[in-house]
């Protein structure tokens, strides 16, 4: 069984590689808000082997995450593979409870899965891992930079970008996401996903039509540019436009989720951003009653509705 991140190429490829290496019969795709509830339900089931991939933690949920995985690990073989920041205390707790931890912030999750289980995978799996590295902006990391140059860069970028667009276009269609996982696990190319490139093309048109709307809503501060996510695109897509248009060290976009009374926030940093955004966002959101975390140049957060302005002000002041 494999639970992996549903919102990006790294998570989807990680699930595909685990499925290919271990013939996983059950794939569970999760976003961050659903992580703990889904794990709680898994803890009630009989599991032989469980992989959890590319689902980062925040200070708000890390102890609960470790506790649930520890419960599952009493009767099952549990492996957690990730590249987001993890506190030393949580690492220790996971290992003490019997969870196998495969973790480094120096490689994306799919590259770690490929490297760890390469002997169980066909040669084509390296191409899929390279897609994960490219779309997670981690292609220059030690192992990834050896994988990416193996392939024609334009072909790799085409396949990786199309996969990213397919995934973004299908966040409300888990069956299609499972189709992507299944196709890739059979060592096919993304262009082999039935109706995949058609979905990617439609999403590309939606992106092009949304550019002007996004441009007109950007607010620039000293170090941060921000905008509401009012278009029907993934927040990670929108925030990249805001970052590129503003020229600021960091950018963020936010969308209100009324059902949880909070804003879902996506944040990106340019090369001019010198702070580790994942750690910084984790610290700020914990103080404000939310949650967040991520990579050095890319992070996400859930911020209580009444505290968004405060979050923006603090984030801008701490980015250098």
PDB file of C-alpha atoms in Angstrom:
ATOM      1  CA  UNK A   1       0.000   0.000   0.000  1.00  0.00           C
ATOM      2  CA  UNK A   2       1.264   3.490  -0.839  1.00  0.00           C
ATOM      3  CA  UNK A   3      -0.039   6.884   0.272  1.00  0.00           C
ATOM      4  CA  UNK A   4       1.472   9.758  -1.675  1.00  0.00           C
ATOM      5  CA  UNK A   5       0.990  13.447  -2.433  1.00  0.00           C
ATOM      6  CA  UNK A   6      -1.661  14.012  -5.104  1.00  0.00           C
ATOM      7  CA  UNK A   7      -0.911  17.605  -6.100  1.00  0.00           C
ATOM      8  CA  UNK A   8       2.370  17.418  -8.005  1.00  0.00           C
ATOM      9  CA  UNK A   9       4.564  15.298 -10.256  1.00  0.00           C
ATOM     10  CA  UNK A  10       6.951  14.335  -7.455  1.00  0.00           C
ATOM     11  CA  UNK A  11       4.160  12.766  -5.411  1.00  0.00           C
ATOM     12  CA  UNK A  12       2.459  11.040  -8.348  1.00  0.00           C
ATOM     13  CA  UNK A  13       5.760   9.651  -9.683  1.00  0.00           C
ATOM     14  CA  UNK A  14       6.723   8.456  -6.186  1.00  0.00           C
ATOM     15  CA  UNK A  15       3.478   6.472  -6.029  1.00  0.00           C
ATOM     16  CA  UNK A  16       4.114   5.052  -9.510  1.00  0.00           C
ATOM     17  CA  UNK A  17       7.647   3.965  -8.616  1.00  0.00           C
ATOM     18  CA  UNK A  18       6.541   2.310  -5.373  1.00  0.00           C
ATOM     19  CA  UNK A  19       3.771   0.523  -7.264  1.00  0.00           C
ATOM     20  CA  UNK A  20       6.261  -0.682  -9.869  1.00  0.00           C
ATOM     21  CA  UNK A  21       8.912  -1.780  -7.367  1.00  0.00           C
ATOM     22  CA  UNK A  22       6.617  -3.547  -4.909  1.00  0.00           C
ATOM     23  CA  UNK A  23       3.518  -4.326  -6.966  1.00  0.00           C
ATOM     24  CA  UNK A  24       1.496  -2.163  -4.582  1.00  0.00           C
ATOM     25  CA  UNK A  25      -2.154  -3.136  -4.774  1.00  0.00           C
ATOM     26  CA  UNK A  26      -3.580  -0.033  -3.108  1.00  0.00           C
ATOM     27  CA  UNK A  27      -2.662   3.578  -3.946  1.00  0.00           C
ATOM     28  CA  UNK A  28      -4.004   6.404  -1.786  1.00  0.00           C
ATOM     29  CA  UNK A  29      -3.515   9.953  -3.026  1.00  0.00           C
ATOM     30  CA  UNK A  30      -3.750  12.733  -0.455  1.00  0.00           C
ATOM     31  CA  UNK A  31      -3.342  16.464  -0.095  1.00  0.00           C
ATOM     32  CA  UNK A  32      -1.943  17.976   3.115  1.00  0.00           C
ATOM     33  CA  UNK A  33      -5.253  18.790   4.876  1.00  0.00           C
ATOM     34  CA  UNK A  34      -6.394  15.181   4.376  1.00  0.00           C
ATOM     35  CA  UNK A  35      -3.178  13.562   5.600  1.00  0.00           C
ATOM     36  CA  UNK A  36      -4.036  12.949   9.263  1.00  0.00           C
ATOM     37  CA  UNK A  37      -7.672  11.852   8.720  1.00  0.00           C
ATOM     38  CA  UNK A  38      -6.581   9.402   6.015  1.00  0.00           C
ATOM     39  CA  UNK A  39      -3.833   7.985   8.229  1.00  0.00           C
ATOM     40  CA  UNK A  40      -6.304   7.584  11.078  1.00  0.00           C
ATOM     41  CA  UNK A  41      -8.517   5.487   8.830  1.00  0.00           C
ATOM     42  CA  UNK A  42      -5.529   3.426   7.697  1.00  0.00           C
ATOM     43  CA  UNK A  43      -4.613   2.721  11.326  1.00  0.00           C
ATOM     44  CA  UNK A  44      -7.917   0.855  11.655  1.00  0.00           C
ATOM     45  CA  UNK A  45      -7.069  -1.507   8.803  1.00  0.00           C
ATOM     46  CA  UNK A  46      -4.835  -4.538   8.601  1.00  0.00           C
ATOM     47  CA  UNK A  47      -1.769  -3.548   6.560  1.00  0.00           C
ATOM     48  CA  UNK A  48       1.219  -5.637   5.536  1.00  0.00           C
ATOM     49  CA  UNK A  49       3.483  -2.967   4.039  1.00  0.00           C
ATOM     50  CA  UNK A  50       2.883   0.795   3.868  1.00  0.00           C
ATOM     51  CA  UNK A  51       4.834   3.538   2.096  1.00  0.00           C
ATOM     52  CA  UNK A  52       4.082   7.208   2.803  1.00  0.00           C
ATOM     53  CA  UNK A  53       5.668   9.495   0.213  1.00  0.00           C
ATOM     54  CA  UNK A  54       6.137  13.228  -0.350  1.00  0.00           C
ATOM     55  CA  UNK A  55       3.746  14.342   2.400  1.00  0.00           C
ATOM     56  CA  UNK A  56       5.596  16.941   4.483  1.00  0.00           C
ATOM     57  CA  UNK A  57       4.859  17.804   8.086  1.00  0.00           C
ATOM     58  CA  UNK A  58       4.232  20.958  10.076  1.00  0.00           C
ATOM     59  CA  UNK A  59       4.652  21.643  13.773  1.00  0.00           C
ATOM     60  CA  UNK A  60       0.903  21.391  14.075  1.00  0.00           C
ATOM     61  CA  UNK A  61       0.618  17.816  12.800  1.00  0.00           C
ATOM     62  CA  UNK A  62       4.082  16.237  13.158  1.00  0.00           C
ATOM     63  CA  UNK A  63       3.517  14.670  16.576  1.00  0.00           C
ATOM     64  CA  UNK A  64       0.160  13.218  15.534  1.00  0.00           C
ATOM     65  CA  UNK A  65       1.697  11.926  12.304  1.00  0.00           C
ATOM     66  CA  UNK A  66       4.492  10.161  14.190  1.00  0.00           C
ATOM     67  CA  UNK A  67       2.042   8.728  16.714  1.00  0.00           C
ATOM     68  CA  UNK A  68      -0.262   7.272  14.046  1.00  0.00           C
ATOM     69  CA  UNK A  69       2.582   5.829  11.958  1.00  0.00           C
ATOM     70  CA  UNK A  70       3.989   4.317  15.146  1.00  0.00           C
ATOM     71  CA  UNK A  71       0.662   2.602  15.799  1.00  0.00           C
ATOM     72  CA  UNK A  72       0.564   1.227  12.264  1.00  0.00           C
ATOM     73  CA  UNK A  73       4.218   0.110  12.511  1.00  0.00           C
ATOM     74  CA  UNK A  74       3.415  -2.193  15.454  1.00  0.00           C
ATOM     75  CA  UNK A  75       1.830  -4.641  13.022  1.00  0.00           C
ATOM     76  CA  UNK A  76       3.104  -3.520   9.630  1.00  0.00           C
ATOM     77  CA  UNK A  77       6.261  -2.691   7.693  1.00  0.00           C
ATOM     78  CA  UNK A  78       6.103   1.127   7.392  1.00  0.00           C
ATOM     79  CA  UNK A  79       8.429   3.353   5.339  1.00  0.00           C
ATOM     80  CA  UNK A  80       8.230   7.155   5.217  1.00  0.00           C
ATOM     81  CA  UNK A  81      10.031   8.772   2.264  1.00  0.00           C
ATOM     82  CA  UNK A  82      10.162  12.559   2.067  1.00  0.00           C
ATOM     83  CA  UNK A  83      12.313  15.606   1.369  1.00  0.00           C
ATOM     84  CA  UNK A  84      10.623  18.279   3.475  1.00  0.00           C
ATOM     85  CA  UNK A  85      12.151  19.557   6.697  1.00  0.00           C
ATOM     86  CA  UNK A  86      11.682  17.199   9.672  1.00  0.00           C
ATOM     87  CA  UNK A  87      12.656  18.082  13.230  1.00  0.00           C
ATOM     88  CA  UNK A  88      15.280  15.870  14.935  1.00  0.00           C
ATOM     89  CA  UNK A  89      12.731  14.964  17.629  1.00  0.00           C
ATOM     90  CA  UNK A  90      10.232  13.637  15.078  1.00  0.00           C
ATOM     91  CA  UNK A  91      12.944  11.723  13.231  1.00  0.00           C
ATOM     92  CA  UNK A  92      13.904  10.087  16.513  1.00  0.00           C
ATOM     93  CA  UNK A  93      10.277   9.295  17.375  1.00  0.00           C
ATOM     94  CA  UNK A  94       9.628   7.720  13.965  1.00  0.00           C
ATOM     95  CA  UNK A  95      12.718   5.524  14.123  1.00  0.00           C
ATOM     96  CA  UNK A  96      12.020   4.525  17.731  1.00  0.00           C
ATOM     97  CA  UNK A  97       8.529   3.340  16.763  1.00  0.00           C
ATOM     98  CA  UNK A  98       9.925   1.131  14.007  1.00  0.00           C
ATOM     99  CA  UNK A  99       9.198   3.341  11.011  1.00  0.00           C
ATOM    100  CA  UNK A 100      11.841   3.153   8.298  1.00  0.00           C
ATOM    101  CA  UNK A 101      12.814   6.715   7.406  1.00  0.00           C
ATOM    102  CA  UNK A 102      14.235   7.597   3.990  1.00  0.00           C
ATOM    103  CA  UNK A 103      14.843  11.326   4.143  1.00  0.00           C
ATOM    104  CA  UNK A 104      17.028  14.115   2.854  1.00  0.00           C
ATOM    105  CA  UNK A 105      16.228  17.702   1.920  1.00  0.00           C
ATOM    106  CA  UNK A 106      18.867  17.432  -0.824  1.00  0.00           C
ATOM    107  CA  UNK A 107      16.765  15.348  -3.245  1.00  0.00           C
ATOM    108  CA  UNK A 108      13.083  15.287  -4.187  1.00  0.00           C
ATOM    109  CA  UNK A 109      11.073  12.296  -3.026  1.00  0.00           C
ATOM    110  CA  UNK A 110      10.830  10.528  -6.390  1.00  0.00           C
ATOM    111  CA  UNK A 111      14.616  10.614  -6.816  1.00  0.00           C
ATOM    112  CA  UNK A 112      14.972   9.124  -3.338  1.00  0.00           C
ATOM    113  CA  UNK A 113      12.481   6.364  -4.157  1.00  0.00           C
ATOM    114  CA  UNK A 114      14.307   5.622  -7.409  1.00  0.00           C
ATOM    115  CA  UNK A 115      17.740   5.621  -5.729  1.00  0.00           C
ATOM    116  CA  UNK A 116      16.624   3.453  -2.808  1.00  0.00           C
ATOM    117  CA  UNK A 117      14.850   0.810  -4.903  1.00  0.00           C
ATOM    118  CA  UNK A 118      16.719   1.061  -8.214  1.00  0.00           C
ATOM    119  CA  UNK A 119      17.495  -2.665  -8.187  1.00  0.00           C
ATOM    120  CA  UNK A 120      13.740  -3.405  -8.231  1.00  0.00           C
ATOM    121  CA  UNK A 121      12.970  -0.950 -11.038  1.00  0.00           C
ATOM    122  CA  UNK A 122      13.424  -0.962 -14.836  1.00  0.00           C
ATOM    123  CA  UNK A 123      15.856   1.503 -16.384  1.00  0.00           C
ATOM    124  CA  UNK A 124      12.969   3.734 -17.560  1.00  0.00           C
ATOM    125  CA  UNK A 125      12.206   4.596 -13.927  1.00  0.00           C
ATOM    126  CA  UNK A 126      15.120   7.056 -14.020  1.00  0.00           C
ATOM    127  CA  UNK A 127      13.211   9.143 -16.570  1.00  0.00           C
ATOM    128  CA  UNK A 128      10.217   9.390 -14.226  1.00  0.00           C
ATOM    129  CA  UNK A 129      12.425  10.394 -11.293  1.00  0.00           C
ATOM    130  CA  UNK A 130      14.045  13.063 -13.488  1.00  0.00           C
ATOM    131  CA  UNK A 131      10.549  14.463 -14.193  1.00  0.00           C
ATOM    132  CA  UNK A 132       9.938  14.721 -10.454  1.00  0.00           C
ATOM    133  CA  UNK A 133      13.210  16.561  -9.910  1.00  0.00           C
ATOM    134  CA  UNK A 134      12.598  18.960 -12.799  1.00  0.00           C
ATOM    135  CA  UNK A 135       9.084  19.972 -11.744  1.00  0.00           C
ATOM    136  CA  UNK A 136      10.085  20.272  -8.070  1.00  0.00           C
ATOM    137  CA  UNK A 137      12.923  22.660  -9.079  1.00  0.00           C
ATOM    138  CA  UNK A 138      15.473  20.216  -7.669  1.00  0.00           C
ATOM    139  CA  UNK A 139      17.210  19.131 -10.864  1.00  0.00           C
ATOM    140  CA  UNK A 140      20.539  20.604  -9.658  1.00  0.00           C
ATOM    141  CA  UNK A 141      20.710  18.416  -6.551  1.00  0.00           C
ATOM    142  CA  UNK A 142      23.525  15.799  -6.335  1.00  0.00           C
ATOM    143  CA  UNK A 143      21.678  12.704  -7.590  1.00  0.00           C
ATOM    144  CA  UNK A 144      19.138  14.519  -9.748  1.00  0.00           C
ATOM    145  CA  UNK A 145      21.812  16.340 -11.733  1.00  0.00           C
ATOM    146  CA  UNK A 146      23.141  12.951 -12.816  1.00  0.00           C
ATOM    147  CA  UNK A 147      19.704  11.769 -13.954  1.00  0.00           C
ATOM    148  CA  UNK A 148      18.373  14.802 -15.841  1.00  0.00           C
ATOM    149  CA  UNK A 149      21.219  15.052 -18.439  1.00  0.00           C
ATOM    150  CA  UNK A 150      20.616  11.453 -19.521  1.00  0.00           C
ATOM    151  CA  UNK A 151      17.648  12.615 -21.595  1.00  0.00           C
ATOM    152  CA  UNK A 152      16.931  15.144 -24.268  1.00  0.00           C
ATOM    153  CA  UNK A 153      16.047  18.187 -22.176  1.00  0.00           C
ATOM    154  CA  UNK A 154      13.194  19.387 -24.404  1.00  0.00           C
ATOM    155  CA  UNK A 155      11.574  15.943 -24.402  1.00  0.00           C
ATOM    156  CA  UNK A 156      11.961  15.626 -20.634  1.00  0.00           C
ATOM    157  CA  UNK A 157      10.521  19.112 -20.085  1.00  0.00           C
ATOM    158  CA  UNK A 158       7.592  18.420 -22.416  1.00  0.00           C
ATOM    159  CA  UNK A 159       6.663  15.188 -20.673  1.00  0.00           C
ATOM    160  CA  UNK A 160       7.193  16.620 -17.172  1.00  0.00           C
ATOM    161  CA  UNK A 161       5.229  19.803 -17.855  1.00  0.00           C
ATOM    162  CA  UNK A 162       2.377  17.917 -19.505  1.00  0.00           C
ATOM    163  CA  UNK A 163       2.210  15.633 -16.467  1.00  0.00           C
ATOM    164  CA  UNK A 164       2.141  18.636 -14.140  1.00  0.00           C
ATOM    165  CA  UNK A 165      -0.724  20.161 -16.135  1.00  0.00           C
ATOM    166  CA  UNK A 166      -2.625  16.850 -16.188  1.00  0.00           C
ATOM    167  CA  UNK A 167      -2.319  16.627 -12.416  1.00  0.00           C
ATOM    168  CA  UNK A 168      -3.349  20.235 -11.814  1.00  0.00           C
ATOM    169  CA  UNK A 169      -6.339  19.833 -14.111  1.00  0.00           C
ATOM    170  CA  UNK A 170      -7.487  16.673 -12.316  1.00  0.00           C
ATOM    171  CA  UNK A 171      -7.363  17.466  -8.597  1.00  0.00           C
ATOM    172  CA  UNK A 172     -11.087  16.747  -8.327  1.00  0.00           C
ATOM    173  CA  UNK A 173     -10.826  13.580 -10.406  1.00  0.00           C
ATOM    174  CA  UNK A 174      -8.965  10.948  -8.393  1.00  0.00           C
ATOM    175  CA  UNK A 175      -9.782   8.259 -10.946  1.00  0.00           C
ATOM    176  CA  UNK A 176      -7.778  10.129 -13.564  1.00  0.00           C
ATOM    177  CA  UNK A 177      -4.901  10.620 -11.108  1.00  0.00           C
ATOM    178  CA  UNK A 178      -4.917   6.861 -10.504  1.00  0.00           C
ATOM    179  CA  UNK A 179      -4.786   6.410 -14.287  1.00  0.00           C
ATOM    180  CA  UNK A 180      -1.613   8.494 -14.391  1.00  0.00           C
ATOM    181  CA  UNK A 181      -0.050   6.462 -11.568  1.00  0.00           C
ATOM    182  CA  UNK A 182      -0.986   3.198 -13.245  1.00  0.00           C
ATOM    183  CA  UNK A 183       0.347   4.237 -16.667  1.00  0.00           C
ATOM    184  CA  UNK A 184       3.655   5.459 -15.264  1.00  0.00           C
ATOM    185  CA  UNK A 185       4.029   2.385 -13.036  1.00  0.00           C
ATOM    186  CA  UNK A 186       3.924   0.278 -16.217  1.00  0.00           C
ATOM    187  CA  UNK A 187       6.943   2.323 -17.365  1.00  0.00           C
ATOM    188  CA  UNK A 188       5.013   4.186 -20.020  1.00  0.00           C
ATOM    189  CA  UNK A 189       5.521   7.840 -20.908  1.00  0.00           C
ATOM    190  CA  UNK A 190       3.068  10.541 -19.825  1.00  0.00           C
ATOM    191  CA  UNK A 191       1.978  10.932 -23.455  1.00  0.00           C
ATOM    192  CA  UNK A 192       0.689   7.352 -23.159  1.00  0.00           C
ATOM    193  CA  UNK A 193      -1.857   8.364 -20.495  1.00  0.00           C
ATOM    194  CA  UNK A 194      -5.226   8.089 -22.205  1.00  0.00           C
ATOM    195  CA  UNK A 195      -6.646  11.597 -22.776  1.00  0.00           C
ATOM    196  CA  UNK A 196      -3.753  13.023 -20.752  1.00  0.00           C
ATOM    197  CA  UNK A 197      -2.280  15.403 -23.292  1.00  0.00           C
ATOM    198  CA  UNK A 198      -5.783  16.602 -24.189  1.00  0.00           C
ATOM    199  CA  UNK A 199      -6.307  17.579 -20.554  1.00  0.00           C
ATOM    200  CA  UNK A 200      -2.903  19.247 -20.454  1.00  0.00           C
ATOM    201  CA  UNK A 201      -3.733  21.276 -23.591  1.00  0.00           C
ATOM    202  CA  UNK A 202      -7.037  22.493 -22.133  1.00  0.00           C
ATOM    203  CA  UNK A 203      -5.273  23.472 -18.931  1.00  0.00           C
ATOM    204  CA  UNK A 204      -2.593  25.345 -20.906  1.00  0.00           C
ATOM    205  CA  UNK A 205      -5.326  27.395 -22.607  1.00  0.00           C
ATOM    206  CA  UNK A 206      -6.831  28.150 -19.204  1.00  0.00           C
ATOM    207  CA  UNK A 207      -3.421  29.292 -17.959  1.00  0.00           C
ATOM    208  CA  UNK A 208      -2.962  31.625 -20.932  1.00  0.00           C
ATOM    209  CA  UNK A 209      -6.408  33.171 -20.448  1.00  0.00           C
ATOM    210  CA  UNK A 210      -5.759  33.755 -16.742  1.00  0.00           C
ATOM    211  CA  UNK A 211      -2.501  35.692 -17.069  1.00  0.00           C
ATOM    212  CA  UNK A 212      -4.075  39.158 -17.475  1.00  0.00           C
ATOM    213  CA  UNK A 213      -6.419  38.610 -14.541  1.00  0.00           C
ATOM    214  CA  UNK A 214      -3.525  37.633 -12.286  1.00  0.00           C
ATOM    215  CA  UNK A 215      -1.388  40.600 -13.350  1.00  0.00           C
ATOM    216  CA  UNK A 216      -4.048  43.092 -12.324  1.00  0.00           C
ATOM    217  CA  UNK A 217      -4.427  41.755  -8.791  1.00  0.00           C
ATOM    218  CA  UNK A 218      -0.799  41.660  -7.608  1.00  0.00           C
ATOM    219  CA  UNK A 219       0.109  43.703  -4.513  1.00  0.00           C
ATOM    220  CA  UNK A 220       3.833  44.351  -3.966  1.00  0.00           C
ATOM    221  CA  UNK A 221       5.451  44.931  -0.575  1.00  0.00           C
ATOM    222  CA  UNK A 222       9.094  45.402   0.331  1.00  0.00           C
ATOM    223  CA  UNK A 223      10.129  41.754  -0.107  1.00  0.00           C
ATOM    224  CA  UNK A 224       6.903  39.995  -0.968  1.00  0.00           C
ATOM    225  CA  UNK A 225       4.299  40.128  -3.726  1.00  0.00           C
ATOM    226  CA  UNK A 226       0.883  38.613  -3.103  1.00  0.00           C
ATOM    227  CA  UNK A 227      -2.427  38.097  -4.852  1.00  0.00           C
ATOM    228  CA  UNK A 228      -5.701  36.264  -4.301  1.00  0.00           C
ATOM    229  CA  UNK A 229      -6.102  33.082  -6.316  1.00  0.00           C
ATOM    230  CA  UNK A 230      -9.330  33.992  -8.124  1.00  0.00           C
ATOM    231  CA  UNK A 231      -8.796  31.929 -11.271  1.00  0.00           C
ATOM    232  CA  UNK A 232      -9.498  28.244 -11.681  1.00  0.00           C
ATOM    233  CA  UNK A 233      -5.848  27.194 -11.656  1.00  0.00           C
ATOM    234  CA  UNK A 234      -3.666  25.439  -9.092  1.00  0.00           C
ATOM    235  CA  UNK A 235      -2.195  27.845  -6.543  1.00  0.00           C
ATOM    236  CA  UNK A 236       1.309  26.601  -7.363  1.00  0.00           C
ATOM    237  CA  UNK A 237       0.761  27.662 -10.973  1.00  0.00           C
ATOM    238  CA  UNK A 238      -0.559  31.113 -10.048  1.00  0.00           C
ATOM    239  CA  UNK A 239       2.188  31.863  -7.534  1.00  0.00           C
ATOM    240  CA  UNK A 240       4.874  31.280 -10.157  1.00  0.00           C
ATOM    241  CA  UNK A 241       3.273  33.976 -12.329  1.00  0.00           C
ATOM    242  CA  UNK A 242       3.160  36.378  -9.383  1.00  0.00           C
ATOM    243  CA  UNK A 243       6.817  35.700  -8.560  1.00  0.00           C
ATOM    244  CA  UNK A 244       7.975  36.189 -12.132  1.00  0.00           C
ATOM    245  CA  UNK A 245       5.910  39.334 -12.710  1.00  0.00           C
ATOM    246  CA  UNK A 246       6.814  41.095  -9.481  1.00  0.00           C
ATOM    247  CA  UNK A 247      10.572  40.669  -9.403  1.00  0.00           C
ATOM    248  CA  UNK A 248      10.386  40.356  -5.608  1.00  0.00           C
ATOM    249  CA  UNK A 249      12.371  37.750  -3.593  1.00  0.00           C
ATOM    250  CA  UNK A 250       9.143  35.894  -2.770  1.00  0.00           C
ATOM    251  CA  UNK A 251       5.509  35.678  -3.803  1.00  0.00           C
ATOM    252  CA  UNK A 252       2.363  34.172  -2.350  1.00  0.00           C
ATOM    253  CA  UNK A 253      -1.198  33.508  -3.428  1.00  0.00           C
ATOM    254  CA  UNK A 254      -4.119  32.612  -1.229  1.00  0.00           C
ATOM    255  CA  UNK A 255      -7.593  31.160  -1.579  1.00  0.00           C
ATOM    256  CA  UNK A 256     -10.290  31.057   1.099  1.00  0.00           C
ATOM    257  CA  UNK A 257     -11.723  27.661   2.046  1.00  0.00           C
ATOM    258  CA  UNK A 258     -14.923  28.478   3.882  1.00  0.00           C
ATOM    259  CA  UNK A 259     -15.390  24.909   5.112  1.00  0.00           C
ATOM    260  CA  UNK A 260     -12.269  25.174   7.286  1.00  0.00           C
ATOM    261  CA  UNK A 261     -12.430  28.927   7.924  1.00  0.00           C
ATOM    262  CA  UNK A 262      -8.893  29.397   6.636  1.00  0.00           C
ATOM    263  CA  UNK A 263      -6.882  30.519   3.643  1.00  0.00           C
ATOM    264  CA  UNK A 264      -4.859  27.957   1.730  1.00  0.00           C
ATOM    265  CA  UNK A 265      -1.599  29.675   0.799  1.00  0.00           C
ATOM    266  CA  UNK A 266       1.134  28.848  -1.714  1.00  0.00           C
ATOM    267  CA  UNK A 267       4.530  30.577  -1.500  1.00  0.00           C
ATOM    268  CA  UNK A 268       7.558  30.618  -3.808  1.00  0.00           C
ATOM    269  CA  UNK A 269      10.988  32.211  -3.561  1.00  0.00           C
ATOM    270  CA  UNK A 270      13.394  33.348  -6.248  1.00  0.00           C
ATOM    271  CA  UNK A 271      17.175  33.044  -6.090  1.00  0.00           C
ATOM    272  CA  UNK A 272      17.149  36.389  -4.261  1.00  0.00           C
ATOM    273  CA  UNK A 273      15.271  34.828  -1.359  1.00  0.00           C
ATOM    274  CA  UNK A 274      17.890  33.854   1.231  1.00  0.00           C
ATOM    275  CA  UNK A 275      15.651  32.363   3.938  1.00  0.00           C
ATOM    276  CA  UNK A 276      14.363  28.780   4.051  1.00  0.00           C
ATOM    277  CA  UNK A 277      10.704  29.407   3.279  1.00  0.00           C
ATOM    278  CA  UNK A 278       9.509  26.036   4.541  1.00  0.00           C
ATOM    279  CA  UNK A 279      10.990  26.550   8.004  1.00  0.00           C
ATOM    280  CA  UNK A 280       9.942  30.196   8.179  1.00  0.00           C
ATOM    281  CA  UNK A 281       6.349  29.508   7.176  1.00  0.00           C
ATOM    282  CA  UNK A 282       6.164  26.620   9.629  1.00  0.00           C
ATOM    283  CA  UNK A 283       7.234  28.930  12.473  1.00  0.00           C
ATOM    284  CA  UNK A 284       4.898  31.799  11.560  1.00  0.00           C
ATOM    285  CA  UNK A 285       1.800  29.656  11.008  1.00  0.00           C
ATOM    286  CA  UNK A 286       2.331  27.788  14.266  1.00  0.00           C
ATOM    287  CA  UNK A 287       2.279  31.120  16.125  1.00  0.00           C
ATOM    288  CA  UNK A 288      -0.907  32.159  14.311  1.00  0.00           C
ATOM    289  CA  UNK A 289      -2.830  28.937  14.856  1.00  0.00           C
ATOM    290  CA  UNK A 290      -2.346  27.570  11.361  1.00  0.00           C
ATOM    291  CA  UNK A 291       0.050  25.108   9.766  1.00  0.00           C
ATOM    292  CA  UNK A 292       2.629  25.119   7.020  1.00  0.00           C
ATOM    293  CA  UNK A 293       6.035  24.096   5.761  1.00  0.00           C
ATOM    294  CA  UNK A 294       7.866  22.899   2.706  1.00  0.00           C
ATOM    295  CA  UNK A 295      11.115  23.396   0.797  1.00  0.00           C
ATOM    296  CA  UNK A 296      13.637  26.209   0.915  1.00  0.00           C
ATOM    297  CA  UNK A 297      12.135  27.963  -2.123  1.00  0.00           C
ATOM    298  CA  UNK A 298       8.589  26.552  -2.102  1.00  0.00           C
ATOM    299  CA  UNK A 299       6.135  26.144   0.723  1.00  0.00           C
ATOM    300  CA  UNK A 300       2.454  26.008   1.543  1.00  0.00           C
ATOM    301  CA  UNK A 301       0.325  27.007   4.510  1.00  0.00           C
ATOM    302  CA  UNK A 302      -3.130  27.037   6.016  1.00  0.00           C
ATOM    303  CA  UNK A 303      -3.783  30.385   7.730  1.00  0.00           C
ATOM    304  CA  UNK A 304      -6.854  31.194   9.867  1.00  0.00           C
ATOM    305  CA  UNK A 305      -9.210  33.547   8.027  1.00  0.00           C
ATOM    306  CA  UNK A 306      -8.863  36.394  10.536  1.00  0.00           C
ATOM    307  CA  UNK A 307      -5.060  36.314  10.542  1.00  0.00           C
ATOM    308  CA  UNK A 308      -4.130  36.504   6.856  1.00  0.00           C
ATOM    309  CA  UNK A 309      -3.067  40.171   6.975  1.00  0.00           C
ATOM    310  CA  UNK A 310      -0.908  39.459  10.013  1.00  0.00           C
ATOM    311  CA  UNK A 311       0.673  36.499   8.263  1.00  0.00           C
ATOM    312  CA  UNK A 312       1.496  38.601   5.184  1.00  0.00           C
ATOM    313  CA  UNK A 313       3.034  41.377   7.294  1.00  0.00           C
ATOM    314  CA  UNK A 314       5.243  39.009   9.292  1.00  0.00           C
ATOM    315  CA  UNK A 315       6.315  37.035   6.229  1.00  0.00           C
ATOM    316  CA  UNK A 316       7.305  40.180   4.338  1.00  0.00           C
ATOM    317  CA  UNK A 317       9.347  41.434   7.307  1.00  0.00           C
ATOM    318  CA  UNK A 318      11.316  38.200   7.646  1.00  0.00           C
ATOM    319  CA  UNK A 319      12.187  37.623   4.003  1.00  0.00           C
ATOM    320  CA  UNK A 320      15.576  38.918   2.961  1.00  0.00           C
TER     321      UNK A 320
END
